PDB file of C-alpha atoms in Angstrom:
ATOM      1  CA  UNK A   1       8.299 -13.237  -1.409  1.00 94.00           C
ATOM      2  CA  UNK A   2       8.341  -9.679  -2.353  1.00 98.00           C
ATOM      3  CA  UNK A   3       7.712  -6.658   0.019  1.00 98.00           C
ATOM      4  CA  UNK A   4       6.579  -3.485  -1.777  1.00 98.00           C
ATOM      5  CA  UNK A   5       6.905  -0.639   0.940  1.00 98.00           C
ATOM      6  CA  UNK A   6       5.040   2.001  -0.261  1.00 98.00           C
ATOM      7  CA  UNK A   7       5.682   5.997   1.876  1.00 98.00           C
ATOM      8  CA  UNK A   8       2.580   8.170   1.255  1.00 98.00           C
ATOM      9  CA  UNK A   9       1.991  11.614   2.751  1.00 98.00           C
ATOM     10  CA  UNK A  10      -1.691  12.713   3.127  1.00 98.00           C
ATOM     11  CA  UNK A  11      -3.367  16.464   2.859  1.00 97.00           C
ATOM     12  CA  UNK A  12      -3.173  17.535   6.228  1.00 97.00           C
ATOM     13  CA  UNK A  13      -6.583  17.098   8.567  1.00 96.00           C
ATOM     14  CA  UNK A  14      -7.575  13.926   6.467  1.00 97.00           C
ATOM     15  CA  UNK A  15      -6.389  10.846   8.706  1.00 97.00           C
ATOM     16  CA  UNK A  16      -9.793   9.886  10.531  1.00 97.00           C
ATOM     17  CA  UNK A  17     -11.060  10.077   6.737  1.00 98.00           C
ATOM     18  CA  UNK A  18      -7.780   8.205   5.112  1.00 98.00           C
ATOM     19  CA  UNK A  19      -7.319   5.837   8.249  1.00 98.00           C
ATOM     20  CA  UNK A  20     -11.167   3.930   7.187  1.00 98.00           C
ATOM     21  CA  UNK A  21     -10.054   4.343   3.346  1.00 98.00           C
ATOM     22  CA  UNK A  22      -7.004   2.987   3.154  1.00 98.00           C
ATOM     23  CA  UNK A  23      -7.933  -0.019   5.295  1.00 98.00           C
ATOM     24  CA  UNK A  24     -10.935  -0.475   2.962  1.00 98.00           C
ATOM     25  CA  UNK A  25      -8.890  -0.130  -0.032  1.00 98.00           C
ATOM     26  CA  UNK A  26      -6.131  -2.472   0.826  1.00 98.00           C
ATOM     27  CA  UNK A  27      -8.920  -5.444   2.557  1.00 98.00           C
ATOM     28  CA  UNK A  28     -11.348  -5.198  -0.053  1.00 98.00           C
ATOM     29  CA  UNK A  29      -9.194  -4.335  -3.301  1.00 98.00           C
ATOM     30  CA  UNK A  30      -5.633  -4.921  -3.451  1.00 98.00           C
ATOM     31  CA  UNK A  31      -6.515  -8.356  -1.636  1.00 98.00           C
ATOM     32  CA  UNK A  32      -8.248  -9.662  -4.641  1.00 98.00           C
ATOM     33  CA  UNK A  33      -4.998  -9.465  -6.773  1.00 98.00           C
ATOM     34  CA  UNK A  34      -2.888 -12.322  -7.707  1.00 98.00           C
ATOM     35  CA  UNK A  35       0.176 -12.727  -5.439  1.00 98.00           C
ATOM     36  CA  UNK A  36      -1.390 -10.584  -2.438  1.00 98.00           C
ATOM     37  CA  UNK A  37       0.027 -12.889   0.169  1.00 98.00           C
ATOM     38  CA  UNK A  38      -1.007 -10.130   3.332  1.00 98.00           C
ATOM     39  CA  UNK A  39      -0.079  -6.356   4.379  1.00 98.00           C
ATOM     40  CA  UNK A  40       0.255  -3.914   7.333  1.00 98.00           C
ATOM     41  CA  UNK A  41      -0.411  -0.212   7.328  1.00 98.00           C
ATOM     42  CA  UNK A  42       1.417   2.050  10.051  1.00 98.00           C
ATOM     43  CA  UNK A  43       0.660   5.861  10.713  1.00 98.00           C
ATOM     44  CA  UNK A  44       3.112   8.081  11.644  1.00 98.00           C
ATOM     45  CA  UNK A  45       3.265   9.679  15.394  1.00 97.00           C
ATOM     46  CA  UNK A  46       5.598  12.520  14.624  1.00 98.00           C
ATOM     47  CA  UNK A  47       4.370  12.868  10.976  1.00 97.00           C
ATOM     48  CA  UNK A  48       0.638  12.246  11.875  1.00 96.00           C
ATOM     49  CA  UNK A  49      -0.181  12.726   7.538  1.00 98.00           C
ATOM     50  CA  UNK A  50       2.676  10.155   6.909  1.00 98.00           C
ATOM     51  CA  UNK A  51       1.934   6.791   6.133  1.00 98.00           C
ATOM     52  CA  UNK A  52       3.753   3.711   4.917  1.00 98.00           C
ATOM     53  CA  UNK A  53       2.025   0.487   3.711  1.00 98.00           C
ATOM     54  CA  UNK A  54       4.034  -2.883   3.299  1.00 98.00           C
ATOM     55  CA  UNK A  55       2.741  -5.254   0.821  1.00 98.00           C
ATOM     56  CA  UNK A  56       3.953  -8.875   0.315  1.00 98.00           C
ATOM     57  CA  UNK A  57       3.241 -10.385  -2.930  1.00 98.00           C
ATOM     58  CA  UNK A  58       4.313 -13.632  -4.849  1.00 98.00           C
ATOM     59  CA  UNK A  59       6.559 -12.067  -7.017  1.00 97.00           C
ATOM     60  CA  UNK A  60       7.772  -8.242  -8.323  1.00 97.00           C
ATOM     61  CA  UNK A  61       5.697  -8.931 -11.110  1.00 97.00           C
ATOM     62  CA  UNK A  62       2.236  -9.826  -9.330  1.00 97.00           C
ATOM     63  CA  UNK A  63       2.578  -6.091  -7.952  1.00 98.00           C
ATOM     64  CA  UNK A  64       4.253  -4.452 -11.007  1.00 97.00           C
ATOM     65  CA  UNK A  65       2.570  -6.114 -13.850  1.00 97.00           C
ATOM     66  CA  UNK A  66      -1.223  -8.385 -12.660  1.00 97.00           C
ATOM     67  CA  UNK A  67      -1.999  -5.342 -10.096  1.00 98.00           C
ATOM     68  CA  UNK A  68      -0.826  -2.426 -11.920  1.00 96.00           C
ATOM     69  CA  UNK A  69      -2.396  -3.460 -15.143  1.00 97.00           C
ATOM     70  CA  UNK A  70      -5.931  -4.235 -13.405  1.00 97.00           C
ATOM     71  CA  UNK A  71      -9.029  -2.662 -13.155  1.00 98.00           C
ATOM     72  CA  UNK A  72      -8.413  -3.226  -8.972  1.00 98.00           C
ATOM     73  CA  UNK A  73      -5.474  -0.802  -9.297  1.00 98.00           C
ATOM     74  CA  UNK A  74      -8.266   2.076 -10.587  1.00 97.00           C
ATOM     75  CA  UNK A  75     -10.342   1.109  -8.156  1.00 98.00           C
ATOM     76  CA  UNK A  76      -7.601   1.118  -5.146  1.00 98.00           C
ATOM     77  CA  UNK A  77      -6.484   4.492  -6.685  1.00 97.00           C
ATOM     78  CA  UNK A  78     -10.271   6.254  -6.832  1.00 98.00           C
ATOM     79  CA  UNK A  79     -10.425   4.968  -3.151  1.00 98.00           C
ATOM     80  CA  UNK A  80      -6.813   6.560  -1.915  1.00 98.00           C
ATOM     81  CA  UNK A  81      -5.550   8.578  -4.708  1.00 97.00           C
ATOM     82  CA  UNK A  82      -8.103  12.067  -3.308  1.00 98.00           C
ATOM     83  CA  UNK A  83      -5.918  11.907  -0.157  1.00 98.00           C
ATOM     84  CA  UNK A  84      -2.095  12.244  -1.253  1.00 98.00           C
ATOM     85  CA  UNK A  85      -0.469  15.230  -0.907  1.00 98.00           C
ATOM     86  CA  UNK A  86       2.165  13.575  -3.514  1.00 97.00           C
ATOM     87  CA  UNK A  87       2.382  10.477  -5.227  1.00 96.00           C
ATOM     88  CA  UNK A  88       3.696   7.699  -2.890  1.00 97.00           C
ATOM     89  CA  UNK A  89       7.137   6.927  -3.056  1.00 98.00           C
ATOM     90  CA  UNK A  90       6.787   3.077  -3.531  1.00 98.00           C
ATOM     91  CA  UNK A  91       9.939   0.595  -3.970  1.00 98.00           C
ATOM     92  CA  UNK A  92      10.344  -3.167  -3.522  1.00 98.00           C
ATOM     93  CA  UNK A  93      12.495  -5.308  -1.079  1.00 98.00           C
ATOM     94  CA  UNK A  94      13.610  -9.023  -1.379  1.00 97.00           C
ATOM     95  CA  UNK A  95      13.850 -10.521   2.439  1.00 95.00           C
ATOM     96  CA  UNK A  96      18.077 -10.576   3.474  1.00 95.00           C
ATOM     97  CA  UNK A  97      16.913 -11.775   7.196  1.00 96.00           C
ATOM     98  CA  UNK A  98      14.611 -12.325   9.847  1.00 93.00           C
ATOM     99  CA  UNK A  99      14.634 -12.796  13.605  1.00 94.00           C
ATOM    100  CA  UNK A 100      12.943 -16.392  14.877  1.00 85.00           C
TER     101      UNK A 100
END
């Protein structure tokens, strides 16, 4: 399994607004790809406009490739995209270890 761990940073004033969208975006949209195996979203306390969303998918490719080259990865960006201060930094992580 394959975690993509994406950082985004929002325009300031726009969490309420981002919170419901990117919730939408990941439950409705990015769930529908092949290899979406689940996610979680956390919001920063210090950072309030700083998010990071961890995806798990099938393989690097089910992200990189089926997603990326869909018409759900327009549709996930139309959703989000109006909110980022910056592009999201996103990167992917094989699992080393785990507790029990």
């Amino acid at each position: 399994m394959i975690l993509e761990l994406a950082d985004i940073q929002i325009q300031p004033g726009k969490q309420a607004e981002f919170d419901i969208a990117i919730v939408h975006g990941v439950k409705d949209v990015i769930s529908q790809s092949k290899g979406f195996r689940g996610f979680k979203i956390n919001k920063g306390i210090e950072s309030p406009e700083r998010y990071v969303l961890m995806i798990f998918w099938d393989t690097l490719e089910n992200h990189t490739v089926d997603f990326r080259g869909s018409e759900l990865f327009t549709q996930w960006r139309s959703i989000v995209g109006p909110f980022f201060a910056s592009p999201p930094k996103v990167e992917h992580f094989e699992l080393l270890s785990k507790s029990d």
